[in-house]
XYZ file of C-alpha atoms in Angstrom:
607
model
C 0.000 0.000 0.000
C 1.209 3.433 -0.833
C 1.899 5.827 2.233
C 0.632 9.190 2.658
C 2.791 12.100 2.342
C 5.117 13.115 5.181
C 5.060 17.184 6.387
C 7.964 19.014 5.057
C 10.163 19.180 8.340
C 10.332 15.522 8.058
C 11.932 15.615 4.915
C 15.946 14.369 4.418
C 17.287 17.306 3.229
C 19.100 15.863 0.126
C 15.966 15.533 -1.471
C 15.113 18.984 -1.183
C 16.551 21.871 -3.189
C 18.835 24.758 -1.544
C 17.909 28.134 -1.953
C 20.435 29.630 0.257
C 22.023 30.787 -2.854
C 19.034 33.034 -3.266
C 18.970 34.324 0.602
C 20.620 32.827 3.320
C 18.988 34.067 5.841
C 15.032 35.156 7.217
C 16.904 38.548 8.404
C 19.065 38.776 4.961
C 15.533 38.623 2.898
C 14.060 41.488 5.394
C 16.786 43.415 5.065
C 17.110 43.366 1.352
C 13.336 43.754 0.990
C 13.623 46.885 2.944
C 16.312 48.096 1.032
C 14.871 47.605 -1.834
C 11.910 49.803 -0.971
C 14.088 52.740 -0.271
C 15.950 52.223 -3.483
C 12.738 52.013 -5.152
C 11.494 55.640 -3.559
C 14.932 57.230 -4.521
C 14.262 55.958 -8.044
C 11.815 57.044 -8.060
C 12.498 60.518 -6.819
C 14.972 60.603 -9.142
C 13.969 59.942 -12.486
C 9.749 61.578 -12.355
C 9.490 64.102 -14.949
C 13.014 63.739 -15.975
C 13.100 61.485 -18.895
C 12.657 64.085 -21.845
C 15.554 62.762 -24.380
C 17.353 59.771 -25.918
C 20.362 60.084 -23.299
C 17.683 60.253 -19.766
C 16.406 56.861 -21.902
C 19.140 55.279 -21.563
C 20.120 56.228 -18.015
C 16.737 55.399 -16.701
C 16.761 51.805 -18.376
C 20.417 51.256 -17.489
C 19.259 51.799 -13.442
C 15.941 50.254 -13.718
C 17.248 47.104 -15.152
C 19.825 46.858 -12.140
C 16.508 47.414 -9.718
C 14.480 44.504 -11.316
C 17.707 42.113 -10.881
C 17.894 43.618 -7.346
C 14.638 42.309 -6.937
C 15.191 38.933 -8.373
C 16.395 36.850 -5.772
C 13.648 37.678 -3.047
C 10.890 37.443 -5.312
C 12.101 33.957 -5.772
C 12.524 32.689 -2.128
C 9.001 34.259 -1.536
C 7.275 32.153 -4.275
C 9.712 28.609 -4.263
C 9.498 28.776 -0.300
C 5.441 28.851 -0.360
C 5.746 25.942 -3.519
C 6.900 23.476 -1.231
C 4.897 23.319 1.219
C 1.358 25.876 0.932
C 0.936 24.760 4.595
C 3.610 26.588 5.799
C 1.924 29.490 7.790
C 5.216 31.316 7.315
C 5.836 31.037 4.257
C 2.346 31.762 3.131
C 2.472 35.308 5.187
C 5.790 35.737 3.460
C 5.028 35.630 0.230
C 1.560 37.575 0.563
C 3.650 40.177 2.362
C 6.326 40.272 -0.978
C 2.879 40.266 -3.085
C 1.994 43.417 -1.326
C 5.470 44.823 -1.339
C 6.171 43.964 -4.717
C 2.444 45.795 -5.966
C 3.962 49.194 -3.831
C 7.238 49.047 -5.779
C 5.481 48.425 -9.133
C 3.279 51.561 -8.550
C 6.020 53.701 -7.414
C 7.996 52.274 -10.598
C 4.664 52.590 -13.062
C 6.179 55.910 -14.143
C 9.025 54.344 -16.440
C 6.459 53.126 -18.960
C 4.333 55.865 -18.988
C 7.162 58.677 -18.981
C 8.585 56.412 -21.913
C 5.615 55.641 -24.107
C 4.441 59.548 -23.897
C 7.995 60.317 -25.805
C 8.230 60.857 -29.639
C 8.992 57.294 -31.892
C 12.026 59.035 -32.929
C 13.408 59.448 -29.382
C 12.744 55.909 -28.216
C 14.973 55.176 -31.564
C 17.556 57.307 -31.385
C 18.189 55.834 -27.864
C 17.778 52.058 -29.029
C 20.380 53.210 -30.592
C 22.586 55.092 -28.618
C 21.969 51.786 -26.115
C 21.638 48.740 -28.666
C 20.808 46.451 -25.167
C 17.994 48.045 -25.116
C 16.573 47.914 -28.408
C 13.493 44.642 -27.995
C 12.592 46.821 -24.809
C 12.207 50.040 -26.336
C 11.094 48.398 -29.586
C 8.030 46.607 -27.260
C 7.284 50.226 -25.209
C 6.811 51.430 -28.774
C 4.205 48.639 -29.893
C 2.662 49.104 -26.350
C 1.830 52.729 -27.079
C -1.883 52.334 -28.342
C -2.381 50.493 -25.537
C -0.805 52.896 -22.600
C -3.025 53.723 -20.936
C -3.051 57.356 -18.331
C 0.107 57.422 -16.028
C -2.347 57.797 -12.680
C -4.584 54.672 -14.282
C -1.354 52.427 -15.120
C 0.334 53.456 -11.234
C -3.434 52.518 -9.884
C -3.583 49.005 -11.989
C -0.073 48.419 -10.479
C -0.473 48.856 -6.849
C -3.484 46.688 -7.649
C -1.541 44.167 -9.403
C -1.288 41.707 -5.737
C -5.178 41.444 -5.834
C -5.594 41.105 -9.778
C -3.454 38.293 -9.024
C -5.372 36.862 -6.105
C -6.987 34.387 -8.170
C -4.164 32.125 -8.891
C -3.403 32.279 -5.471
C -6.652 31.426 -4.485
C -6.921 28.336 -6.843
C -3.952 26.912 -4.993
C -5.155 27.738 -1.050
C -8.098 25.455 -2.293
C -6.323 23.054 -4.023
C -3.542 22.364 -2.147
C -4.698 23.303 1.542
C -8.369 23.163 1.935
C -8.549 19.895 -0.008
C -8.444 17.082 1.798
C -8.602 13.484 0.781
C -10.459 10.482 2.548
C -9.039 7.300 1.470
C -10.661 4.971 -0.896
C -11.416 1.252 -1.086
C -10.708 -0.835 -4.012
C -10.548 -4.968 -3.786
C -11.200 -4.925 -0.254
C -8.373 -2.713 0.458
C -8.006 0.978 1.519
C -5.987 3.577 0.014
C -4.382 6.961 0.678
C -5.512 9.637 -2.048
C -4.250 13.509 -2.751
C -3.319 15.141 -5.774
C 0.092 14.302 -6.141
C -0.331 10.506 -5.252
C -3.381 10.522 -8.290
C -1.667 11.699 -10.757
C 1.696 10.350 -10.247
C 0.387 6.783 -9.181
C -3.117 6.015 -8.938
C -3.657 7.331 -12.524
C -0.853 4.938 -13.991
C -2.380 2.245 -11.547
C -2.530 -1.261 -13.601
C -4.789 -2.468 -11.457
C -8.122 -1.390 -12.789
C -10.586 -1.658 -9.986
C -7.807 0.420 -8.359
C -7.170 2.928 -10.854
C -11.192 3.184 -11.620
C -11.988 3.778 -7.389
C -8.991 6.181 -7.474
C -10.608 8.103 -10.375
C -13.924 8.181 -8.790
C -12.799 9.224 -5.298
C -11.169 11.955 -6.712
C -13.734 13.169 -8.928
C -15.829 13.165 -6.056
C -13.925 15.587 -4.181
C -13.075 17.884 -6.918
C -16.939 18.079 -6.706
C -17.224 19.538 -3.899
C -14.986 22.527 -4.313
C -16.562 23.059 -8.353
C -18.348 26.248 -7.215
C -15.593 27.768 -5.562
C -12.658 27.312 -7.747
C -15.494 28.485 -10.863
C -16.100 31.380 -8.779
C -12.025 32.040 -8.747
C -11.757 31.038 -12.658
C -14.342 33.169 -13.344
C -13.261 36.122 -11.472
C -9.776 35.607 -13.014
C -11.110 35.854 -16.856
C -13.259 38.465 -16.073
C -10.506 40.660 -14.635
C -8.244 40.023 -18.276
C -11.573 40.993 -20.177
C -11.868 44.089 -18.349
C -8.080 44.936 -18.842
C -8.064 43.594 -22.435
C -10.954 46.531 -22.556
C -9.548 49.138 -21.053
C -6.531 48.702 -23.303
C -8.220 48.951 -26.725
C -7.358 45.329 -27.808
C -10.681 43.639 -30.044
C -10.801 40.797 -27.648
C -8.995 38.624 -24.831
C -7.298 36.535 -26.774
C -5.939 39.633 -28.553
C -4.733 40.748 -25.413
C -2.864 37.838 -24.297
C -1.482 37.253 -27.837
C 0.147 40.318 -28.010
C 2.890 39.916 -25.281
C 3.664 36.268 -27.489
C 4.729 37.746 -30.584
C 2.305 35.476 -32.440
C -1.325 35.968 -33.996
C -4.339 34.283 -33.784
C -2.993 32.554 -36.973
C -0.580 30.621 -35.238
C -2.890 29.898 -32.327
C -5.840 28.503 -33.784
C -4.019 26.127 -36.053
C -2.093 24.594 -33.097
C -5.590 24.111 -31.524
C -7.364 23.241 -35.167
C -5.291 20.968 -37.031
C -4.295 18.660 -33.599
C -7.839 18.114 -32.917
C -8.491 17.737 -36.539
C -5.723 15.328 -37.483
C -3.753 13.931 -34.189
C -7.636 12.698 -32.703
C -8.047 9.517 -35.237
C -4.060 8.743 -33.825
C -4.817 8.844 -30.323
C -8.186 6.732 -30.615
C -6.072 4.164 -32.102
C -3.835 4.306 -29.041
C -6.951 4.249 -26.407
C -7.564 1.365 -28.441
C -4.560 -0.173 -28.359
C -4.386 0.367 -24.397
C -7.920 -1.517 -24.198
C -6.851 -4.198 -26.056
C -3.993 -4.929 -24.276
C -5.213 -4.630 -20.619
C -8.161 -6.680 -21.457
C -10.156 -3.963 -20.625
C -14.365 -4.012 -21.743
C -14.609 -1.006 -22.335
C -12.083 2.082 -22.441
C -12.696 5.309 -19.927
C -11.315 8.370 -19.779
C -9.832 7.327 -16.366
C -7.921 4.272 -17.819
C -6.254 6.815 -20.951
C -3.144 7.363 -18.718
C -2.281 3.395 -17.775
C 1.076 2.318 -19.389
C 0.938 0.145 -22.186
C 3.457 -2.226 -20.583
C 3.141 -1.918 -16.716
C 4.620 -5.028 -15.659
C 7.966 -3.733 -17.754
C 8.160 -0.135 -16.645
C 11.459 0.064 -14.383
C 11.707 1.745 -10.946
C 14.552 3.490 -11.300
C 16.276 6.060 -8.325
C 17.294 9.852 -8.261
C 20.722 8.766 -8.749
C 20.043 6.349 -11.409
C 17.841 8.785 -13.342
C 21.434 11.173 -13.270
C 22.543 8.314 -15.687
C 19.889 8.226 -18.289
C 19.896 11.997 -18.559
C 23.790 12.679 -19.004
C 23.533 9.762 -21.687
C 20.703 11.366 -23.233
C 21.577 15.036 -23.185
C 25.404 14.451 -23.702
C 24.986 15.435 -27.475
C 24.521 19.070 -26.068
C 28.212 19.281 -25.148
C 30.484 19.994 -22.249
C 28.772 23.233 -20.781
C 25.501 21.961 -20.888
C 26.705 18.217 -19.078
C 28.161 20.616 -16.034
C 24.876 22.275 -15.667
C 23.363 18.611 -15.477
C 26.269 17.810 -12.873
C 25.677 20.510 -10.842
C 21.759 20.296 -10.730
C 22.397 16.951 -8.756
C 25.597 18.005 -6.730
C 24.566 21.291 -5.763
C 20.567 20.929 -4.949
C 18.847 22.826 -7.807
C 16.046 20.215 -7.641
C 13.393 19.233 -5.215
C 12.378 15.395 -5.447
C 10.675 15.212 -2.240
C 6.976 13.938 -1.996
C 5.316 15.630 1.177
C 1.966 17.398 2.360
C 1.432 20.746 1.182
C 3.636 20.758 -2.070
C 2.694 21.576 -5.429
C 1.894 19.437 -7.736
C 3.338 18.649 -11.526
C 6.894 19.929 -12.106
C 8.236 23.110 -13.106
C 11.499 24.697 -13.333
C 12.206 28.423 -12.202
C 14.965 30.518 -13.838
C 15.979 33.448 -11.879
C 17.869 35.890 -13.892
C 21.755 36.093 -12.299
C 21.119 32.646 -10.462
C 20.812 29.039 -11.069
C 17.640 27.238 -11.944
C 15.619 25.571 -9.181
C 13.140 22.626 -10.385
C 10.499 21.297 -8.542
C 9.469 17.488 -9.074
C 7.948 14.794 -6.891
C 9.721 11.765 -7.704
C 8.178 8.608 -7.871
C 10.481 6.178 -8.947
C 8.485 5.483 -12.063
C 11.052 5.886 -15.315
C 8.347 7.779 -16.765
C 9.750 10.874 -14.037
C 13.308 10.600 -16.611
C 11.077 12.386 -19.253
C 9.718 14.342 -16.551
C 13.171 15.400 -15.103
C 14.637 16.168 -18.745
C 11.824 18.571 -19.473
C 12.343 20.606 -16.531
C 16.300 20.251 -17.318
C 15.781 21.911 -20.879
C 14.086 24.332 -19.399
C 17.270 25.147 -17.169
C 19.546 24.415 -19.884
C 17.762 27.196 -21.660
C 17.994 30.317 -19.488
C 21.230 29.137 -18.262
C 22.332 29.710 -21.969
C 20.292 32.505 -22.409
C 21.242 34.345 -19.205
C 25.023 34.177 -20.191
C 24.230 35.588 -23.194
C 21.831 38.230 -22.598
C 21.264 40.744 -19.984
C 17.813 40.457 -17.994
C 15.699 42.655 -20.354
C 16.676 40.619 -23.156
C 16.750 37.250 -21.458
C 13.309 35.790 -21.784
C 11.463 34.726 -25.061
C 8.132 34.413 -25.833
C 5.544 32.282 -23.947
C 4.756 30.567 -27.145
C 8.296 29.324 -27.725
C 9.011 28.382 -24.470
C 8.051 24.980 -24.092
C 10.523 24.113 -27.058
C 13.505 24.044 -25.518
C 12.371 21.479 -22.635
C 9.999 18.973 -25.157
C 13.622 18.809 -26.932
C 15.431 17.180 -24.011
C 12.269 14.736 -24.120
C 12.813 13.907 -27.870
C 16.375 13.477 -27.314
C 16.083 11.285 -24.425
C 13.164 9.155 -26.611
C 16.547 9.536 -29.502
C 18.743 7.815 -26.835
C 16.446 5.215 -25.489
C 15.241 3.806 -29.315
C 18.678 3.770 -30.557
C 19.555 1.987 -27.368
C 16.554 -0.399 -27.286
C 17.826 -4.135 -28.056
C 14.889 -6.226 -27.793
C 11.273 -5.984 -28.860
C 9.629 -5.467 -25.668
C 11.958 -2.583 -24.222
C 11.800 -1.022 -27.417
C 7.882 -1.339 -27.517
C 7.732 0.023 -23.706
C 10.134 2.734 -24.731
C 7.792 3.969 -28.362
C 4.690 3.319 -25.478
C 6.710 5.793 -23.345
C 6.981 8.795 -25.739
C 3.850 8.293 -26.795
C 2.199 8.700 -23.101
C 4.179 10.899 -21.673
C 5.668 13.404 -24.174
C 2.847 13.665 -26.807
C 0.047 12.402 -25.073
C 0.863 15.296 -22.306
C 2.292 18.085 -24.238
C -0.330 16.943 -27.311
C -3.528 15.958 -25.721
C -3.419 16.922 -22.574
C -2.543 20.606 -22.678
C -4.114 20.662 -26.121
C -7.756 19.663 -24.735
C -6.986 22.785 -22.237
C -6.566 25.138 -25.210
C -9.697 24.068 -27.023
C -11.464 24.216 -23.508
C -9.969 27.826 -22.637
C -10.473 29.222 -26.447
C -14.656 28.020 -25.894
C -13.785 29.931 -22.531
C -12.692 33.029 -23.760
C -15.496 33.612 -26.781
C -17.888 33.352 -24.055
C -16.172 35.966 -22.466
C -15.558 38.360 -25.052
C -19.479 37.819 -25.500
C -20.163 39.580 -22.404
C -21.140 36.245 -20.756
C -19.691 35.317 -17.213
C -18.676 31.171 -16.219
C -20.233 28.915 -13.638
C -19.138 25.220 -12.576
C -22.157 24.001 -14.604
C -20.796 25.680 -17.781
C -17.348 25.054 -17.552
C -17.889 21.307 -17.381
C -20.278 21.340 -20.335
C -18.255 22.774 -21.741
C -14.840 20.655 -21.021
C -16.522 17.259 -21.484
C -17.542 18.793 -24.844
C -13.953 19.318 -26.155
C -13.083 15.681 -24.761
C -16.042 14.008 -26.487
C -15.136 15.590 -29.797
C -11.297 14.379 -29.340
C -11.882 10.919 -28.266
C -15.234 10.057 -30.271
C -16.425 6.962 -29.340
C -13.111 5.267 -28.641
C -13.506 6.390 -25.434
C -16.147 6.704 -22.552
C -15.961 10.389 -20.853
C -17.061 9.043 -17.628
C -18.430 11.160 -14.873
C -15.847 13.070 -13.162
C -13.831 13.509 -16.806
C -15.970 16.688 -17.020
C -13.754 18.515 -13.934
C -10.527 17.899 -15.260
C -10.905 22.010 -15.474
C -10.181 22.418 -11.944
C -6.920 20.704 -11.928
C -4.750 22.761 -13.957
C -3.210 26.423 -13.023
C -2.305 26.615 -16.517
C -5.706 28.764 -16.720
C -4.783 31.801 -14.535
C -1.493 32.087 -16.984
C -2.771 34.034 -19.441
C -2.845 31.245 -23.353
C -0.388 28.918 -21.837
C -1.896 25.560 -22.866
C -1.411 25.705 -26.392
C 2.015 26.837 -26.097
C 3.029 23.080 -25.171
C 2.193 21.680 -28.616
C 3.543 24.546 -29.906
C 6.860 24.247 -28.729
C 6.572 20.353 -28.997
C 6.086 20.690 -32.590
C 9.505 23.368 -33.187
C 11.689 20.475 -30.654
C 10.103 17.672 -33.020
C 11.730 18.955 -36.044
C 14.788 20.012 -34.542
C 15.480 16.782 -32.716
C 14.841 14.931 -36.180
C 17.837 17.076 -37.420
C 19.955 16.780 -34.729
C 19.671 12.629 -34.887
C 19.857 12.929 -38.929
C 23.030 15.646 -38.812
C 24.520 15.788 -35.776
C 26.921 18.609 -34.368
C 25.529 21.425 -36.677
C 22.069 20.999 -35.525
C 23.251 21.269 -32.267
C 24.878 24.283 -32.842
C 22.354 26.007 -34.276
C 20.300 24.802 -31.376
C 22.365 26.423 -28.420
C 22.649 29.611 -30.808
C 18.359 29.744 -30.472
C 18.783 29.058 -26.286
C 21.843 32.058 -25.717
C 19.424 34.196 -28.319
C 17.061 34.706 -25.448
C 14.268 37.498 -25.876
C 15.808 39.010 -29.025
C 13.969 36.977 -31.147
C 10.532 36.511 -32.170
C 9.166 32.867 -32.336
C 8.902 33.063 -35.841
C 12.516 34.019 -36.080
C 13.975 31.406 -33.207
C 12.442 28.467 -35.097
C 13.980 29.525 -38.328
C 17.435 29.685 -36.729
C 16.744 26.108 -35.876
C 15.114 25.246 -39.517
C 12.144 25.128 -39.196
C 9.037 27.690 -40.437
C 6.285 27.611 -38.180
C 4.510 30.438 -39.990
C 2.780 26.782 -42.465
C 1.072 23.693 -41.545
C 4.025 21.972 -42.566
C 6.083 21.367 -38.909
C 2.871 20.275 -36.781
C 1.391 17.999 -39.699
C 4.902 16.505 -40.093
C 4.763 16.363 -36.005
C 1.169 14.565 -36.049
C 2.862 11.839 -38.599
C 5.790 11.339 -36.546
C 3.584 10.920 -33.308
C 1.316 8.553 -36.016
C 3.756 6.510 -37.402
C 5.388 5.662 -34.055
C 1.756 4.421 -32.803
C 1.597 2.221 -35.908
C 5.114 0.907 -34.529
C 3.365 0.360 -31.435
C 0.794 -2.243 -33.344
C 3.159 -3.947 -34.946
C 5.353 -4.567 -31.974
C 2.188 -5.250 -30.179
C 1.492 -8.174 -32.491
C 5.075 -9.673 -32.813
C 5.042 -9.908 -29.126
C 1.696 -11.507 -29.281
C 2.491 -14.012 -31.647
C 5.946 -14.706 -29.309
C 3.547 -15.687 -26.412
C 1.334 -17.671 -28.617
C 4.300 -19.304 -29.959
C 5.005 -20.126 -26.537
């Protein structure tokens, strides 16, 4: 029987990260908080109603650059403190206090845009360049001018900016601290339940009286809270129609396309041609899955079972550090220390315990290393898991080296490219590696479930979902619990047809996600997928070069478009070309999955 999860305090501390490097102290963080709020004022009283030319520009970007890296480190300890463990009274009060803090410095600081966006075109130029580091910024306060709006409304949005961000923070005080899980009972048997043991066991469970009670159980109490977190979702999408208003853009999705670089072009065919083209795939693989477990009839709670349970290795954390640095060594020396020091020097948090967040992410802090969060499980599926959040490190690692913190970050829609890649080119390492038929079937099963079935389906179904969201929105029409689910268990009917049952429960698969309260996140997962599909093709077929031009795309940063990073690595996402080539690959390598399916079949018959 699987155990529940241990409080935090209980934790060894070599599975936990170390963000000493960040602050080292309670009393260093309050003092450089403090500090920070003076320097903020000074700025402040320094720079109002004195940027009037090209050269005051330059001088106020040069010093308010240095204040946001300032700020860097505590707005990190704040937020990776509180991800750990939401139970933590102290580190809850600590990071509402920096959300407060943080909203006062960002209204005192409101001035910068507004002073900047009310000069001429031809002085924002002239000092782009005088001060070519600054050039995307300026170049981006220039596009952003139709859509300043007056100095003492932007100052009043900014102080406001902790409680137009209260949703999120809401959705997770719900989630992760009011929630609470009885245990269920499956074959006579009782068994713990809470978010991160569903989806990172009970969800995989082979066992399907197991896996189906799991499912149910946690339906059930996702039901309970519906009203509450729809309440928070709704208040959240409101708020960006309201802003997206007040701004002068035609819609929401407008709005939060602009900031990507990308138009609606881009966005609807991601969303279009997947559920279009890659649905007849996947059925095949639901039915594939029910074949093979023997199962009557296929649910939407049996879609994430492996194909090959009984295969699957349990692997450790230090036997993971193996697959990766075989996987990744392609990317050369520099990027094989950063591995080595992820492990040595506690960038990443593999404990399991009560109160932490669940999924994995990776954070970057400009002028600091990367800090991932996982919960391990032991399951080699977590390798994938690990090298995603790893390419995500690799990236800004590259691109802060390279770039200074203006210029450092790229687009939301390309950033999920860099850490799918590490998941192709671990898939690259594991095929070419596979000897026999069955490791080489569990490894195809592998990339099929976890890469493309998460980055493809899973995040895919929660950009069709939030795109039916937001026309409702930009209707004039407001979101309830009864809606939303309508409306998700419409999107996963029309995916999965009638390969697969959407059982009661599939419906509030909205509430588990805080993909929603980050502005068109969802889609950017297939999106980036789709570049690190292409890429990784070329790296396997040429080697070094494609590498090359690889790392050249990670140190570019935030001085490219997306458009113009995925044509430095080859490929043109402005045609259908890259994601229909994508939905063949992920195709042709469930075909594989049939055949090797049948040869091992015919094995055991043979038998």
């Amino acid at each position: 029987m699987k155990k529940s999860f241990a409080p935090r305090h209980l934790i060894p501390v070599e599975q936990t990260w170390d963000l000493s490097p960040l602050i080292d102290s309670i009393e260093a963080y309050n003092a450089g908080i403090a500090q920070i709020e003076k320097d903020a004022l000074l700025f402040n009283q320094k720079y109002t109603g004195n940027i009037i030319d090209s050269s005051s520009v330059v001088q106020v970007l040069t010093d308010y650059e240095k204040l946001n890296e300032q700020f860097v480190p505590y707005g990190a300890y704040a937020s990776l403190s509180l991800e750990v463990d939401q139970t933590n009274d102290e580190a809850q009060m600590r990071a509402s206090k920096f959300g407060s803090i943080a909203s006062k410095i960002g209204s005192q600081l409101s001035f910068v845009h507004s002073d900047l966006s009310a000069l001429s075109t031809e002085i924002l130029e002239e000092a782009a360049t005088i001060a070519p580091q600054f050039e995307n910024y300026i170049k981006e306060i220039i596009k952003k001018k139709a859509h300043q709006l007056h100095p003492e409304v932007e100052k009043t949005l900014a102080a406001l900016s902790s409680s137009l961000d209260a949703p999120y923070e809401l959705y997770n005080t719900t989630k992760l601290v009011d929630m609470k899980f009885d245990n269920f009972t499956a074959n006579g048997e009782s068994f713990p339940l809470n978010y991160s043991l569903f989806e990172g066991d009970w969800e995989l469970e082979s066992d399907v009286n197991i896996r189906r009670a799991a499912f149910e159980a946690f339906s059930n109490k996702l039901r309970e809270y519906q009203h509450t977190t729809a309440k928070t979702y709704n208040t959240h999408v409101t708020t960006e129609k309201t802003l997206s208003d007040l701004r002068g853009y035609e819609s929401v999705t407008d709005y939060l396309l602009f900031d990507q670089e990308v138009d609606r072009t881009l966005y609807n065919r991601q969303i279009d041609l997947i559920t279009k083209e890659l649905a007849p795939h996947m059925r095949r693989y639901a039915k594939l899955l029910q074949k093979v477990h023997g199962l009557e009839k296929m649910t939407f709670a049996d879609l994430k079972i492996p194909l090959d349970p009984e295969f699957e290795p349990m692997i450790t954390v230090e036997e993971s550090k193996n697959y990766i640095e075989n996987a990744l060594k392609v990317m050369g020396d520099d990027y094989m220390e950063m591995i080595e020091k992820s492990y040595s020097e506690r960038w990443i948090d593999f404990a399991q315990n009560e109160g932490k967040s669940t999924g994995a992410f990776c954070s970057s802090p400009y002028g600091f290393h990367p800090y991932i969060l996982i919960s391990w499980t032991s399951r080699m599926n977590e390798v994938f898991v690990l090298a995603h959040e790893l390419g995500h490190a690799g990236h800004f690692v590259n691109a802060h080296k390279k770039q200074s913190l203006f210029n450092s970050r790229p687009s939301t829609y390309f950033i999920e490219a860099p850490s799918t890649m590490n998941e192709m080119l671990m898939a690259n390492y594991l095929l070419t590696t596979a000897e026999d038929t069955r490791f080489k079937r569990w490894v195809t099963a592998s990339i099929i479930s976890r890469t493309y079935y998460h980055n493809f389906v899973t995040h895919l179904l929660e950009a069709a979902y939030q795109r039916k969201v937001y026309d409702k929105v930009d209707a004039g029409e407001s979101v309830n619990a009864n809606v939303l689910n309508r409306l998700k268990r419409e999107v996963l009917e029309d995916f999965w047809g009638d390969a697969v049952e959407i059982t009661e429960g599939a419906e509030l698969t909205w509430m588990r996600q805080p993909h929603y309260y980050m502005g068109l996140y969802p889609y950017t997962y297939s999106a980036g997928l789709t570049i690190s599909t292409q890429v990784s093709q070329r790296i396997l077929n040429e080697g070094q070069p494609a590498v090359e031009d690889w790392l050249k795309v990670l140190q570019a940063g935030g001085t490219k478009t997306p458009v113009e990073l995925a044509q430095m690595a080859g490929v043109d996402i402005t045609t259908d070309e890259p994601l229909l080539n994508t939905i063949a690959y992920i195709g042709g390598l469930i075909d594989q999955l049939e055949v090797l399916t049948e040869e091992l079949d015919s094995v055991i018959i043979d038998k």
